[in-house]
Every structure is written in C-alpha cells, then in structure tokens.
Coordinates of N, CA and C in Angstrom, one line a residue:
M1 N -34.3 -14.8 20.1 CA -35.4 -15.6 20.8 C -36.5 -15.7 19.8
R2 N -37.3 -16.8 19.9 CA -38.4 -17.1 19.0 C -39.7 -16.8 19.7
Y3 N -40.7 -16.3 18.9 CA -42.0 -16.0 19.4 C -43.1 -16.4 18.5
F4 N -44.1 -17.0 19.0 CA -45.3 -17.2 18.2 C -46.3 -16.0 18.3
I5 N -46.9 -15.7 17.2 CA -47.9 -14.7 17.1 C -49.2 -15.4 16.8
E6 N -50.3 -15.1 17.6 CA -51.6 -15.6 17.2 C -52.3 -14.4 16.7
L7 N -52.8 -14.5 15.4 CA -53.5 -13.4 14.8 C -54.7 -13.9 14.0
S8 N -55.6 -12.9 13.7 CA -56.8 -13.2 12.9 C -56.8 -12.2 11.8
Y9 N -57.4 -12.6 10.6 CA -57.5 -11.6 9.6 C -58.6 -11.9 8.6
D10 N -59.1 -10.8 8.1 CA -60.1 -10.8 7.0 C -59.3 -10.8 5.7
G11 N -59.4 -11.9 4.9 CA -58.6 -12.0 3.7 C -59.0 -11.2 2.5
A12 N -60.2 -10.5 2.6 CA -60.7 -9.8 1.4 C -59.8 -8.9 0.7
P13 N -59.0 -8.0 1.4 CA -58.2 -7.1 0.7 C -56.8 -7.6 0.4
F14 N -56.5 -8.9 0.7 CA -55.1 -9.4 0.5 C -55.0 -10.4 -0.6
G15 N -53.8 -10.6 -1.1 CA -53.6 -11.6 -2.1 C -53.2 -12.9 -1.5
G16 N -53.6 -13.1 -0.2 CA -53.3 -14.4 0.5 C -52.3 -14.0 1.6
W17 N -51.8 -15.1 2.3 CA -50.8 -14.9 3.4 C -49.4 -14.6 2.8
Q18 N -48.9 -15.4 1.9 CA -47.5 -15.3 1.5 C -47.2 -14.1 0.6
I19 N -46.0 -13.5 0.9 CA -45.6 -12.4 0.2 C -45.5 -12.6 -1.3
Q20 N -46.0 -11.7 -2.1 CA -46.0 -11.8 -3.6 C -45.6 -10.4 -4.2
D21 N -45.2 -10.4 -5.4 CA -44.8 -9.2 -6.1 C -45.9 -8.3 -6.5
N22 N -47.1 -8.9 -6.8 CA -48.1 -8.2 -7.4 C -49.3 -7.8 -6.6
S23 N -49.3 -8.1 -5.3 CA -50.4 -7.8 -4.4 C -49.9 -7.6 -2.9
V24 N -50.7 -6.9 -2.1 CA -50.4 -6.8 -0.7 C -50.9 -8.1 0.0
T25 N -50.0 -8.6 0.9 CA -50.4 -9.9 1.6 C -50.3 -9.7 3.1
V26 N -50.9 -10.6 3.8 CA -50.9 -10.5 5.3 C -49.5 -10.6 5.9
Q27 N -48.7 -11.6 5.3 CA -47.3 -11.7 5.8 C -46.5 -10.4 5.7
E28 N -46.7 -9.7 4.6 CA -46.0 -8.5 4.3 C -46.4 -7.4 5.3
V29 N -47.7 -7.2 5.6 CA -48.0 -6.1 6.5 C -47.6 -6.5 8.0
V30 N -47.6 -7.8 8.4 CA -47.2 -8.2 9.7 C -45.7 -8.0 9.9
Q31 N -45.0 -8.4 8.9 CA -43.5 -8.2 8.9 C -43.1 -6.7 9.1
R32 N -43.8 -5.9 8.3 CA -43.5 -4.5 8.3 C -43.8 -3.9 9.7
A33 N -45.0 -4.3 10.2 CA -45.4 -3.7 11.5 C -44.4 -4.1 12.6
L34 N -44.0 -5.4 12.6 CA -43.0 -5.9 13.6 C -41.7 -5.2 13.5
S35 N -41.2 -5.1 12.2 CA -39.9 -4.4 12.0 C -39.9 -3.0 12.4
T36 N -41.0 -2.3 12.2 CA -41.2 -0.9 12.6 C -41.2 -0.8 14.2
L37 N -41.9 -1.7 14.8 CA -42.1 -1.6 16.3 C -40.8 -2.0 17.0
L38 N -40.1 -3.1 16.5 CA -39.0 -3.6 17.2 C -37.7 -3.0 16.7
K39 N -37.7 -2.2 15.7 CA -36.6 -1.5 15.1 C -35.5 -2.4 14.7
E40 N -35.9 -3.5 14.1 CA -35.0 -4.5 13.5 C -35.7 -5.2 12.3
E41 N -34.9 -5.8 11.4 CA -35.5 -6.5 10.3 C -36.1 -7.8 10.8
I42 N -37.4 -8.0 10.6 CA -38.1 -9.2 11.1 C -38.6 -10.0 9.9
A43 N -38.4 -11.3 10.0 CA -39.0 -12.2 9.0 C -40.0 -13.1 9.7
V44 N -41.2 -13.1 9.2 CA -42.3 -13.9 9.8 C -42.6 -15.1 9.0
T45 N -42.7 -16.3 9.6 CA -43.1 -17.5 9.0 C -44.4 -18.0 9.5
G46 N -45.4 -18.3 8.6 CA -46.7 -18.7 8.9 C -46.9 -20.2 9.0
V47 N -48.0 -20.6 9.5 CA -48.4 -22.0 9.6 C -48.6 -22.6 8.2
G48 N -49.0 -21.8 7.3 CA -49.3 -22.2 5.9 C -49.8 -21.1 5.1
R49 N -49.9 -21.4 3.8 CA -50.4 -20.4 2.9 C -51.9 -20.4 2.9
T50 N -52.5 -19.2 2.9 CA -54.0 -19.1 2.6 C -54.1 -18.3 1.3
D51 N -55.0 -18.7 0.4 CA -55.2 -18.1 -0.9 C -55.8 -16.7 -0.7
A52 N -55.8 -16.0 -1.8 CA -56.4 -14.7 -1.9 C -57.9 -14.7 -1.4
G53 N -58.2 -13.8 -0.5 CA -59.6 -13.7 0.0 C -60.0 -14.7 1.1
V54 N -59.1 -15.7 1.4 CA -59.4 -16.6 2.5 C -59.1 -16.0 3.9
N55 N -59.9 -16.3 4.8 CA -59.8 -15.7 6.2 C -59.2 -16.7 7.2
A56 N -58.7 -16.1 8.3 CA -58.1 -16.9 9.3 C -58.5 -16.4 10.7
V57 N -58.8 -17.4 11.6 CA -59.0 -17.0 13.0 C -58.0 -17.8 13.9
N58 N -57.2 -17.0 14.7 CA -56.2 -17.6 15.5 C -55.1 -18.3 14.7
Y59 N -54.7 -17.7 13.6 CA -53.6 -18.1 12.7 C -52.3 -18.0 13.5
I60 N -51.4 -18.9 13.3 CA -50.1 -18.9 14.0 C -49.0 -18.6 13.1
A61 N -48.1 -17.7 13.5 CA -46.9 -17.4 12.8 C -45.7 -17.3 13.8
H62 N -44.5 -17.4 13.4 CA -43.4 -17.2 14.3 C -42.4 -16.2 13.7
F63 N -41.7 -15.5 14.6 CA -40.6 -14.6 14.2 C -39.5 -14.7 15.3
D64 N -38.3 -14.4 14.9 CA -37.1 -14.3 15.8 C -36.7 -12.9 16.0
S65 N -36.3 -12.5 17.2 CA -35.9 -11.2 17.5 C -34.6 -11.2 18.3
A66 N -33.7 -10.3 18.0 CA -32.5 -10.2 18.8 C -32.6 -9.1 19.8
R67 N -33.7 -8.3 19.7 CA -33.9 -7.1 20.6 C -34.9 -7.4 21.7
L68 N -35.9 -8.2 21.4 CA -37.0 -8.5 22.3 C -36.6 -9.7 23.2
T69 N -36.7 -9.5 24.5 CA -36.4 -10.6 25.4 C -37.7 -11.2 25.9
P70 N -37.7 -12.5 26.3 CA -38.9 -13.2 26.8 C -39.5 -12.4 27.9
E71 N -38.7 -11.8 28.8 CA -39.2 -11.1 30.0 C -40.0 -9.9 29.5
E72 N -39.4 -9.2 28.5 CA -40.1 -8.0 28.0 C -41.4 -8.4 27.3
A73 N -41.3 -9.5 26.5 CA -42.5 -10.0 25.8 C -43.6 -10.3 26.8
L74 N -43.3 -11.0 27.9 CA -44.3 -11.3 28.9 C -44.8 -10.1 29.7
S75 N -43.9 -9.3 30.1 CA -44.3 -8.1 30.9 C -45.0 -7.0 30.1
K76 N -44.6 -6.9 28.9 CA -45.2 -5.9 28.0 C -46.1 -6.4 26.9
A77 N -46.6 -7.6 27.1 CA -47.4 -8.3 26.1 C -48.6 -7.4 25.6
T78 N -49.3 -6.9 26.6 CA -50.5 -6.1 26.3 C -50.1 -4.8 25.5
I79 N -49.0 -4.2 25.9 CA -48.6 -3.0 25.2 C -48.1 -3.3 23.8
L80 N -47.3 -4.4 23.7 CA -46.8 -4.8 22.3 C -48.0 -5.1 21.4
V81 N -48.9 -5.8 21.9 CA -50.1 -6.2 21.0 C -50.9 -4.9 20.7
Y82 N -51.0 -4.0 21.6 CA -51.7 -2.8 21.4 C -51.0 -1.9 20.3
K83 N -49.7 -1.8 20.4 CA -48.9 -1.0 19.4 C -48.9 -1.7 18.0
L84 N -48.8 -3.0 18.0 CA -48.9 -3.6 16.7 C -50.2 -3.4 16.0
N85 N -51.3 -3.6 16.8 CA -52.6 -3.4 16.2 C -52.9 -2.0 15.8
A86 N -52.2 -1.0 16.4 CA -52.3 0.4 16.0 C -51.7 0.6 14.6
I87 N -50.6 -0.2 14.3 CA -49.9 0.0 13.1 C -50.6 -0.8 11.9
L88 N -51.1 -2.0 12.3 CA -51.7 -2.9 11.2 C -53.0 -2.3 10.7
P89 N -53.3 -2.7 9.4 CA -54.6 -2.4 8.8 C -55.7 -3.0 9.6
K90 N -56.9 -2.4 9.5 CA -58.1 -2.9 10.3 C -58.5 -4.3 10.1
E91 N -58.1 -4.9 9.0 CA -58.4 -6.3 8.6 C -57.5 -7.3 9.3
V92 N -56.5 -6.8 10.0 CA -55.6 -7.8 10.7 C -55.5 -7.4 12.2
V93 N -55.6 -8.4 13.1 CA -55.5 -8.2 14.5 C -54.6 -9.2 15.1
I94 N -53.7 -8.7 15.9 CA -52.8 -9.6 16.7 C -53.5 -9.9 18.0
N95 N -53.6 -11.2 18.4 CA -54.3 -11.6 19.6 C -53.3 -11.8 20.8
K96 N -52.1 -12.4 20.4 CA -51.1 -12.8 21.5 C -49.7 -12.8 20.8
I97 N -48.7 -12.5 21.7 CA -47.3 -12.8 21.3 C -46.8 -13.7 22.5
I98 N -46.3 -14.9 22.1 CA -45.9 -15.9 23.1 C -44.4 -16.3 22.9
P99 N -43.6 -16.2 23.9 CA -42.2 -16.8 23.8 C -42.3 -18.3 23.7
V100 N -41.5 -18.9 22.8 CA -41.5 -20.3 22.6 C -40.1 -20.8 22.5
E101 N -39.9 -22.1 22.6 CA -38.6 -22.7 22.4 C -38.1 -22.5 21.0
E102 N -36.8 -22.3 20.8 CA -36.3 -22.1 19.5 C -36.5 -23.2 18.5
S103 N -36.8 -24.4 19.0 CA -37.1 -25.5 18.1 C -38.5 -25.5 17.5
M104 N -39.4 -24.7 18.1 CA -40.8 -24.6 17.7 C -40.8 -23.9 16.3
H105 N -41.6 -24.4 15.4 CA -41.8 -23.8 14.1 C -43.2 -23.7 13.8
A106 N -43.7 -22.6 13.4 CA -45.1 -22.4 13.1 C -45.7 -23.4 12.1
R107 N -44.9 -23.7 11.1 CA -45.4 -24.6 10.1 C -45.1 -26.1 10.4
F108 N -43.8 -26.4 10.6 CA -43.4 -27.7 10.7 C -43.7 -28.4 12.1
S109 N -44.0 -27.6 13.1 CA -44.4 -28.2 14.4 C -45.9 -28.4 14.5
A110 N -46.6 -27.9 13.6 CA -48.1 -28.0 13.6 C -48.5 -29.5 13.3
K111 N -49.4 -30.0 14.1 CA -49.8 -31.4 14.0 C -51.1 -31.5 13.1
S112 N -51.9 -30.5 13.2 CA -53.1 -30.5 12.4 C -53.6 -29.0 12.2
R113 N -54.4 -28.9 11.1 CA -55.1 -27.6 10.8 C -56.6 -27.9 10.6
T114 N -57.4 -27.0 11.0 CA -58.9 -27.1 10.7 C -59.4 -25.9 10.0
Y115 N -60.2 -26.2 8.9 CA -60.8 -25.2 8.1 C -62.3 -25.4 8.2
K116 N -63.0 -24.2 8.1 CA -64.5 -24.2 8.1 C -64.9 -23.5 6.8
Y117 N -65.9 -24.0 6.1 CA -66.5 -23.3 5.0 C -68.0 -23.1 5.2
Y118 N -68.4 -21.8 5.0 CA -69.8 -21.4 5.3 C -70.6 -21.3 4.0
L119 N -71.8 -21.8 4.1 CA -72.7 -21.9 2.9 C -74.1 -21.4 3.3
H120 N -74.8 -20.6 2.5 CA -76.2 -20.3 2.7 C -77.0 -20.5 1.4
T121 N -78.2 -21.0 1.6 CA -79.0 -21.4 0.4 C -80.2 -20.5 0.1
V122 N -80.4 -19.4 0.9 CA -81.4 -18.4 0.6 C -80.6 -17.0 0.6
K123 N -81.2 -16.1 -0.1 CA -80.6 -14.8 -0.2 C -80.5 -14.2 1.2
D124 N -79.3 -13.7 1.6 CA -79.1 -13.2 2.9 C -78.0 -12.1 2.9
P125 N -78.4 -10.9 2.9 CA -77.4 -9.8 2.8 C -76.4 -9.7 3.9
F126 N -76.7 -10.4 5.0 CA -75.8 -10.4 6.2 C -74.8 -11.5 6.2
S127 N -74.9 -12.4 5.2 CA -74.0 -13.6 5.1 C -73.1 -13.4 3.9
N128 N -73.4 -12.6 3.0 CA -72.7 -12.6 1.7 C -71.2 -12.4 1.8
S129 N -70.7 -11.6 2.8 CA -69.2 -11.4 2.8 C -68.4 -12.6 3.3
Y130 N -69.0 -13.4 4.1 CA -68.3 -14.6 4.7 C -69.0 -15.9 4.5
S131 N -69.9 -16.0 3.6 CA -70.6 -17.3 3.3 C -70.9 -17.3 1.8
Y132 N -70.9 -18.5 1.3 CA -71.2 -18.7 -0.2 C -72.7 -18.9 -0.4
Y133 N -73.2 -18.1 -1.2 CA -74.7 -18.2 -1.5 C -74.8 -19.2 -2.7
Y134 N -75.4 -20.3 -2.4 CA -75.6 -21.4 -3.3 C -77.1 -21.7 -3.4
P135 N -77.8 -21.0 -4.3 CA -79.3 -21.1 -4.3 C -79.9 -22.4 -4.8
F136 N -79.5 -23.4 -4.1 CA -80.1 -24.8 -4.4 C -80.7 -25.3 -3.1
H137 N -82.0 -25.1 -2.9 CA -82.7 -25.3 -1.6 C -82.7 -26.7 -1.2
K138 N -82.6 -27.7 -2.0 CA -82.8 -29.1 -1.7 C -81.5 -29.9 -1.7
L139 N -80.4 -29.3 -1.2 CA -79.2 -30.0 -1.1 C -79.4 -31.2 -0.1
D140 N -78.9 -32.4 -0.5 CA -79.0 -33.6 0.4 C -77.8 -33.7 1.3
F141 N -77.8 -33.2 2.5 CA -76.7 -33.1 3.4 C -76.3 -34.5 3.9
D142 N -77.3 -35.4 3.9 CA -77.0 -36.8 4.3 C -76.1 -37.4 3.3
K143 N -76.4 -37.2 2.0 CA -75.5 -37.8 1.0 C -74.1 -37.1 1.0
M144 N -74.1 -35.8 1.3 CA -72.9 -35.0 1.3 C -72.0 -35.5 2.5
N145 N -72.6 -35.8 3.6 CA -71.8 -36.3 4.7 C -71.3 -37.8 4.4
S146 N -72.1 -38.6 3.7 CA -71.6 -39.9 3.3 C -70.5 -39.8 2.4
A147 N -70.6 -38.8 1.5 CA -69.5 -38.6 0.5 C -68.2 -38.1 1.2
A148 N -68.4 -37.2 2.2 CA -67.3 -36.6 2.9 C -66.4 -37.7 3.6
K149 N -67.1 -38.8 4.0 CA -66.3 -39.9 4.7 C -65.2 -40.4 3.8
H150 N -65.4 -40.3 2.5 CA -64.3 -40.8 1.5 C -63.1 -40.0 1.6
F151 N -63.1 -38.8 2.2 CA -62.0 -37.9 2.3 C -61.1 -38.4 3.5
I152 N -61.7 -39.1 4.5 CA -61.0 -39.4 5.7 C -60.0 -40.5 5.5
G153 N -58.8 -40.3 6.0 CA -57.7 -41.2 5.9 C -56.5 -40.6 5.3
T154 N -55.4 -41.4 5.1 CA -54.2 -40.9 4.5 C -54.3 -41.3 3.0
K155 N -54.4 -40.3 2.1 CA -54.7 -40.5 0.7 C -54.0 -39.5 -0.1
D156 N -54.0 -39.8 -1.4 CA -53.4 -38.8 -2.4 C -54.6 -37.9 -2.9
F157 N -54.4 -36.6 -2.6 CA -55.4 -35.6 -2.9 C -55.1 -34.8 -4.2
S158 N -54.4 -35.4 -5.1 CA -54.0 -34.7 -6.4 C -55.2 -34.2 -7.1
S159 N -56.3 -34.9 -7.1 CA -57.5 -34.4 -7.8 C -58.1 -33.1 -7.2
L160 N -57.7 -32.8 -6.0 CA -58.2 -31.6 -5.4 C -57.2 -30.4 -5.3
Q161 N -56.1 -30.6 -5.9 CA -55.0 -29.7 -5.8 C -55.1 -28.7 -7.0
K162 N -54.7 -27.5 -6.7 CA -54.7 -26.5 -7.8 C -53.8 -26.9 -8.9
A163 N -54.3 -26.8 -10.2 CA -53.5 -27.2 -11.3 C -52.1 -26.6 -11.4
H164 N -51.1 -27.3 -11.8 CA -49.7 -26.9 -11.9 C -49.0 -26.5 -10.6
S165 N -49.6 -27.0 -9.5 CA -48.9 -26.8 -8.2 C -47.6 -27.5 -8.2
Q166 N -46.7 -27.0 -7.4 CA -45.3 -27.5 -7.4 C -45.0 -28.4 -6.1
T167 N -46.0 -28.8 -5.4 CA -45.8 -29.6 -4.2 C -45.2 -30.9 -4.5
K168 N -44.3 -31.4 -3.7 CA -43.6 -32.6 -3.9 C -44.5 -33.8 -3.6
S169 N -45.4 -33.7 -2.7 CA -46.3 -34.8 -2.4 C -47.7 -34.3 -2.2
A170 N -48.7 -35.1 -2.7 CA -50.1 -34.7 -2.5 C -50.8 -35.6 -1.5
I171 N -49.9 -36.3 -0.7 CA -50.5 -37.2 0.4 C -50.8 -36.3 1.6
C172 N -52.0 -36.5 2.1 CA -52.5 -35.8 3.3 C -53.3 -36.8 4.1
T173 N -53.3 -36.5 5.4 CA -54.1 -37.3 6.3 C -55.3 -36.5 6.9
V174 N -56.5 -36.8 6.5 CA -57.7 -36.1 6.9 C -58.3 -36.9 8.0
T175 N -58.6 -36.2 9.2 CA -59.1 -36.9 10.3 C -60.6 -36.5 10.6
E176 N -61.1 -35.5 10.0 CA -62.5 -35.0 10.2 C -62.9 -34.3 8.9
A177 N -64.2 -34.7 8.5 CA -64.8 -34.0 7.3 C -66.3 -34.2 7.4
G178 N -67.0 -33.1 7.4 CA -68.5 -33.2 7.5 C -69.2 -31.9 7.6
W179 N -70.5 -32.0 7.4 CA -71.3 -30.8 7.4 C -72.2 -30.8 8.7
V180 N -72.5 -29.6 9.2 CA -73.5 -29.3 10.2 C -74.3 -28.2 9.7
S181 N -75.6 -28.1 10.1 CA -76.5 -27.0 9.8 C -76.8 -26.2 11.0
T182 N -76.7 -24.9 10.9 CA -77.1 -24.1 12.0 C -78.6 -23.7 12.0
D183 N -79.1 -23.8 10.8 CA -80.6 -23.7 10.6 C -80.9 -24.3 9.2
E184 N -82.1 -24.1 8.8 CA -82.5 -24.8 7.5 C -81.7 -24.3 6.3
H185 N -81.2 -23.1 6.4 CA -80.5 -22.5 5.2 C -79.1 -22.1 5.4
H186 N -78.5 -22.4 6.5 CA -77.1 -22.0 6.8 C -76.3 -23.2 7.3
H187 N -75.2 -23.5 6.6 CA -74.5 -24.8 6.8 C -73.0 -24.5 6.9
I188 N -72.3 -25.4 7.6 CA -70.8 -25.3 7.8 C -70.2 -26.6 7.5
F189 N -69.2 -26.6 6.6 CA -68.3 -27.8 6.4 C -67.0 -27.6 7.2
T190 N -66.7 -28.6 8.0 CA -65.5 -28.6 8.8 C -64.6 -29.7 8.3
V191 N -63.3 -29.4 8.1 CA -62.3 -30.5 7.7 C -61.0 -30.2 8.5
T192 N -60.4 -31.3 9.0 CA -59.2 -31.3 9.7 C -58.2 -32.2 9.1
A193 N -56.9 -31.8 8.9 CA -55.9 -32.6 8.3 C -54.6 -32.2 8.8
N194 N -53.6 -33.1 8.6 CA -52.2 -32.7 9.0 C -51.6 -31.7 8.1
R195 N -52.1 -31.6 6.9 CA -51.7 -30.6 5.9 C -52.7 -30.5 4.8
F196 N -52.7 -29.4 4.1 CA -53.6 -29.2 3.0 C -52.8 -28.7 1.7
L197 N -53.3 -29.1 0.6 CA -52.8 -28.6 -0.7 C -53.5 -27.3 -1.1
R198 N -52.9 -26.6 -2.0 CA -53.5 -25.4 -2.5 C -54.8 -25.7 -3.1
N199 N -55.8 -24.9 -2.7 CA -57.2 -25.0 -3.2 C -58.0 -26.2 -2.8
M200 N -57.3 -27.1 -1.9 CA -57.9 -28.4 -1.6 C -59.3 -28.3 -0.9
V201 N -59.4 -27.4 0.1 CA -60.7 -27.3 0.8 C -61.8 -26.8 -0.2
R202 N -61.5 -25.8 -1.0 CA -62.5 -25.2 -1.9 C -62.9 -26.2 -2.9
A203 N -62.0 -27.1 -3.4 CA -62.3 -28.1 -4.3 C -63.1 -29.3 -3.6
M204 N -62.8 -29.5 -2.4 CA -63.6 -30.5 -1.6 C -65.1 -30.1 -1.5
V205 N -65.3 -28.8 -1.2 CA -66.7 -28.3 -1.0 C -67.4 -28.3 -2.4
G206 N -66.7 -27.9 -3.4 CA -67.3 -27.9 -4.8 C -67.7 -29.3 -5.2
S207 N -66.9 -30.3 -4.8 CA -67.2 -31.7 -5.2 C -68.4 -32.2 -4.3
L208 N -68.4 -31.8 -3.1 CA -69.6 -32.3 -2.2 C -70.9 -31.6 -2.7
L209 N -70.8 -30.4 -3.2 CA -72.0 -29.8 -3.7 C -72.5 -30.5 -5.0
A210 N -71.6 -31.1 -5.7 CA -72.0 -31.9 -6.9 C -72.8 -33.1 -6.4
V211 N -72.4 -33.7 -5.3 CA -73.1 -34.8 -4.7 C -74.5 -34.3 -4.1
G212 N -74.5 -33.3 -3.4 CA -75.7 -32.8 -2.7 C -76.8 -32.3 -3.7
S213 N -76.4 -31.9 -4.8 CA -77.4 -31.4 -5.8 C -77.8 -32.5 -6.7
G214 N -77.3 -33.7 -6.5 CA -77.7 -34.9 -7.3 C -77.0 -35.2 -8.6
K215 N -75.9 -34.4 -8.8 CA -75.2 -34.6 -10.1 C -74.3 -35.8 -10.0
E216 N -73.8 -36.1 -8.8 CA -72.9 -37.3 -8.5 C -73.4 -38.0 -7.3
S217 N -72.9 -39.3 -7.2 CA -73.2 -40.1 -6.1 C -72.2 -40.0 -5.0
P218 N -72.4 -40.3 -3.7 CA -71.4 -40.2 -2.7 C -70.1 -41.1 -3.1
E219 N -70.3 -42.2 -3.8 CA -69.2 -43.1 -4.1 C -68.3 -42.5 -5.2
W220 N -68.8 -41.5 -5.9 CA -68.1 -40.8 -6.9 C -66.8 -40.1 -6.3
I221 N -66.9 -39.7 -5.1 CA -65.8 -39.0 -4.4 C -64.5 -40.0 -4.4
A222 N -64.8 -41.2 -4.1 CA -63.6 -42.2 -4.0 C -63.0 -42.4 -5.4
K223 N -63.9 -42.5 -6.4 CA -63.4 -42.6 -7.8 C -62.6 -41.4 -8.3
M224 N -63.1 -40.2 -7.9 CA -62.5 -39.0 -8.3 C -61.1 -38.9 -7.7
L225 N -61.0 -39.3 -6.4 CA -59.7 -39.2 -5.7 C -58.7 -40.2 -6.4
E226 N -59.2 -41.4 -6.8 CA -58.3 -42.4 -7.4 C -57.8 -41.9 -8.8
A227 N -58.6 -41.0 -9.4 CA -58.2 -40.6 -10.8 C -56.9 -39.7 -10.7
K228 N -56.7 -39.0 -9.6 CA -55.5 -38.1 -9.4 C -55.5 -37.1 -10.5
D229 N -56.7 -36.5 -10.8 CA -56.8 -35.6 -12.0 C -57.7 -34.5 -11.5
R230 N -57.2 -33.2 -11.5 CA -58.1 -32.1 -11.1 C -59.3 -31.9 -11.9
C231 N -59.2 -32.3 -13.2 CA -60.4 -32.1 -14.1 C -61.6 -33.0 -13.7
K232 N -61.3 -34.1 -12.9 CA -62.3 -35.0 -12.5 C -63.1 -34.6 -11.3
A233 N -62.6 -33.6 -10.5 CA -63.3 -33.1 -9.3 C -64.3 -32.0 -9.6
G234 N -65.0 -31.5 -8.6 CA -65.9 -30.5 -8.7 C -65.3 -29.1 -8.8
N235 N -66.1 -28.1 -9.1 CA -65.6 -26.7 -9.3 C -65.1 -26.2 -7.9
S236 N -64.1 -25.3 -8.0 CA -63.6 -24.7 -6.8 C -64.6 -23.6 -6.3
V237 N -65.0 -23.5 -5.1 CA -65.9 -22.5 -4.6 C -65.2 -21.3 -4.2
P238 N -65.8 -20.1 -4.0 CA -65.2 -18.9 -3.7 C -64.4 -18.9 -2.3
G239 N -63.4 -18.1 -2.2 CA -62.5 -18.1 -1.0 C -63.0 -17.3 0.1
N240 N -64.0 -16.4 -0.1 CA -64.4 -15.5 1.0 C -65.1 -16.2 2.1
A241 N -65.7 -17.4 1.8 CA -66.4 -18.2 2.8 C -65.6 -19.2 3.6
L242 N -64.3 -19.2 3.3 CA -63.3 -20.2 3.9 C -62.5 -19.5 5.0
F243 N -62.5 -20.3 6.2 CA -61.7 -19.8 7.4 C -60.8 -20.9 7.9
L244 N -59.5 -20.5 8.1 CA -58.7 -21.4 8.8 C -58.9 -21.1 10.3
T245 N -59.4 -22.1 11.1 CA -59.9 -21.7 12.4 C -59.1 -22.3 13.6
K246 N -58.3 -23.4 13.3 CA -57.6 -24.0 14.5 C -56.4 -24.7 14.0
I247 N -55.3 -24.5 14.8 CA -54.0 -25.2 14.6 C -53.6 -25.9 15.9
E248 N -53.3 -27.2 15.8 CA -52.9 -28.0 16.9 C -51.4 -28.2 16.9
Y249 N -50.7 -28.0 18.0 CA -49.2 -28.3 18.1 C -48.9 -29.4 19.1

C-alpha cells in the first residue's frame, strides 16, 4: 500500500533532500526511521530535490509498505507519527501519514510547488538563521515586482539553472512571482510553478536584487531569460532563507 508523508524540516544540517554519498540528507534519515519502525526496507520518494540548507514546510513524500495496512495507518496515525518523530533528528518532524491510491506519486502527481524567500535589510539577530541579510536599505520593490512579472508564463529558464545540470528540459510554467513586505525592513518573495530547476529560485531572487538595487532595469529580466545563459543572470542567494511551503495535487 502507498502512503503520503507530510513533513517539515530545517535544512541547515543536511546536504539537501536527496541521498548523497558525502553528506547526511533528509531522505536518508526519513527512510532509516521508517525502515526501523516498520521493520522492512522502505524507499521514500519526495516531491522534489531541495538543495543543501534549504528548508521545507509541509513537504510531501511517499513510500510503499507491505506490512502497514491502511486501517492501521488510520487507527494508529498519532502513534506512528509520535514514534517516527522520536526516532528522527530534531530538525525533521513528521506531521501526517496518509493512505493514498497506488497511482498517486509525490513528485509526478504534483501540479504546483510554492517557494518563499525571506529577506531583511537591517541587522536583525533573530532573522539571520532563516532570512537573508541584504544591507541595501533603498531597494525598489515596485521595480522588483515589475521585473518579477517577466518570470510568469511558460518559458525556458536555462539562465536560472545551476551550471552543468543534467535536466532534459528547462521549460517551466510560473503562475505567481512577487514580493510583499511585512514591515519596512522585512520582505518575502513568493513564487509558484509546476516545476523548478536546480538553484532556480535563488537565482531568481539574486536577479531581482540586481533590479531593486538599480544595477539593472526590470526589462533586463526578459533579456536575461532569452539569453539562456546562467552567466547572464544575477548571483545565487544563500539557501538558508528559502522555504518550500506548499504543494498542490
């Protein structure tokens, strides 16, 4: 039987979601916890890769189990979640385990993903862990939002993809991209798309900061995308301020 797991994690101590040889990853610790608890070899598939240091809220993954029945999963859901969280490191929490149809796939059944990037422009010791300190006090967020509109639509995002990535296609459909301010010095960029390339959101934010600081015009975003060249885009911003926050099925 197939199950969806809803989980959240602080990406700081991990080398990202996907299992790697040279670092501990979220996928690795979740698989190990499930295999230990269910006493069978469990393989976990996530909705997508998150890079080292990137965080997630209500991330979705799926696993198949020959031992766990849907009735047990529903009747013992609270106990299963409690036991898993007792095994997992403090930076990972399981929120729910949900029986689903076997045709459901955490990655391929997802219709959209939403990321948020947090930014602060004054020194703030309480924001440093999960927000990017960018000490440029006069960012023009009107221009940044005008620039962000150039991301919306079905386009080739090769210019924002991590160099030497092996993806077969760089075409993504972005349905939302823009900034909101929670106060004068704290700001959030939200972007929703059907899929994302490696490093895409962090390169988006870096490119928008180039516009907001006056180095580039809003129209430059369209030209940069047309170039299909990572060297033409802005710098990649740090991963600690990035959160995968919502997945739609």
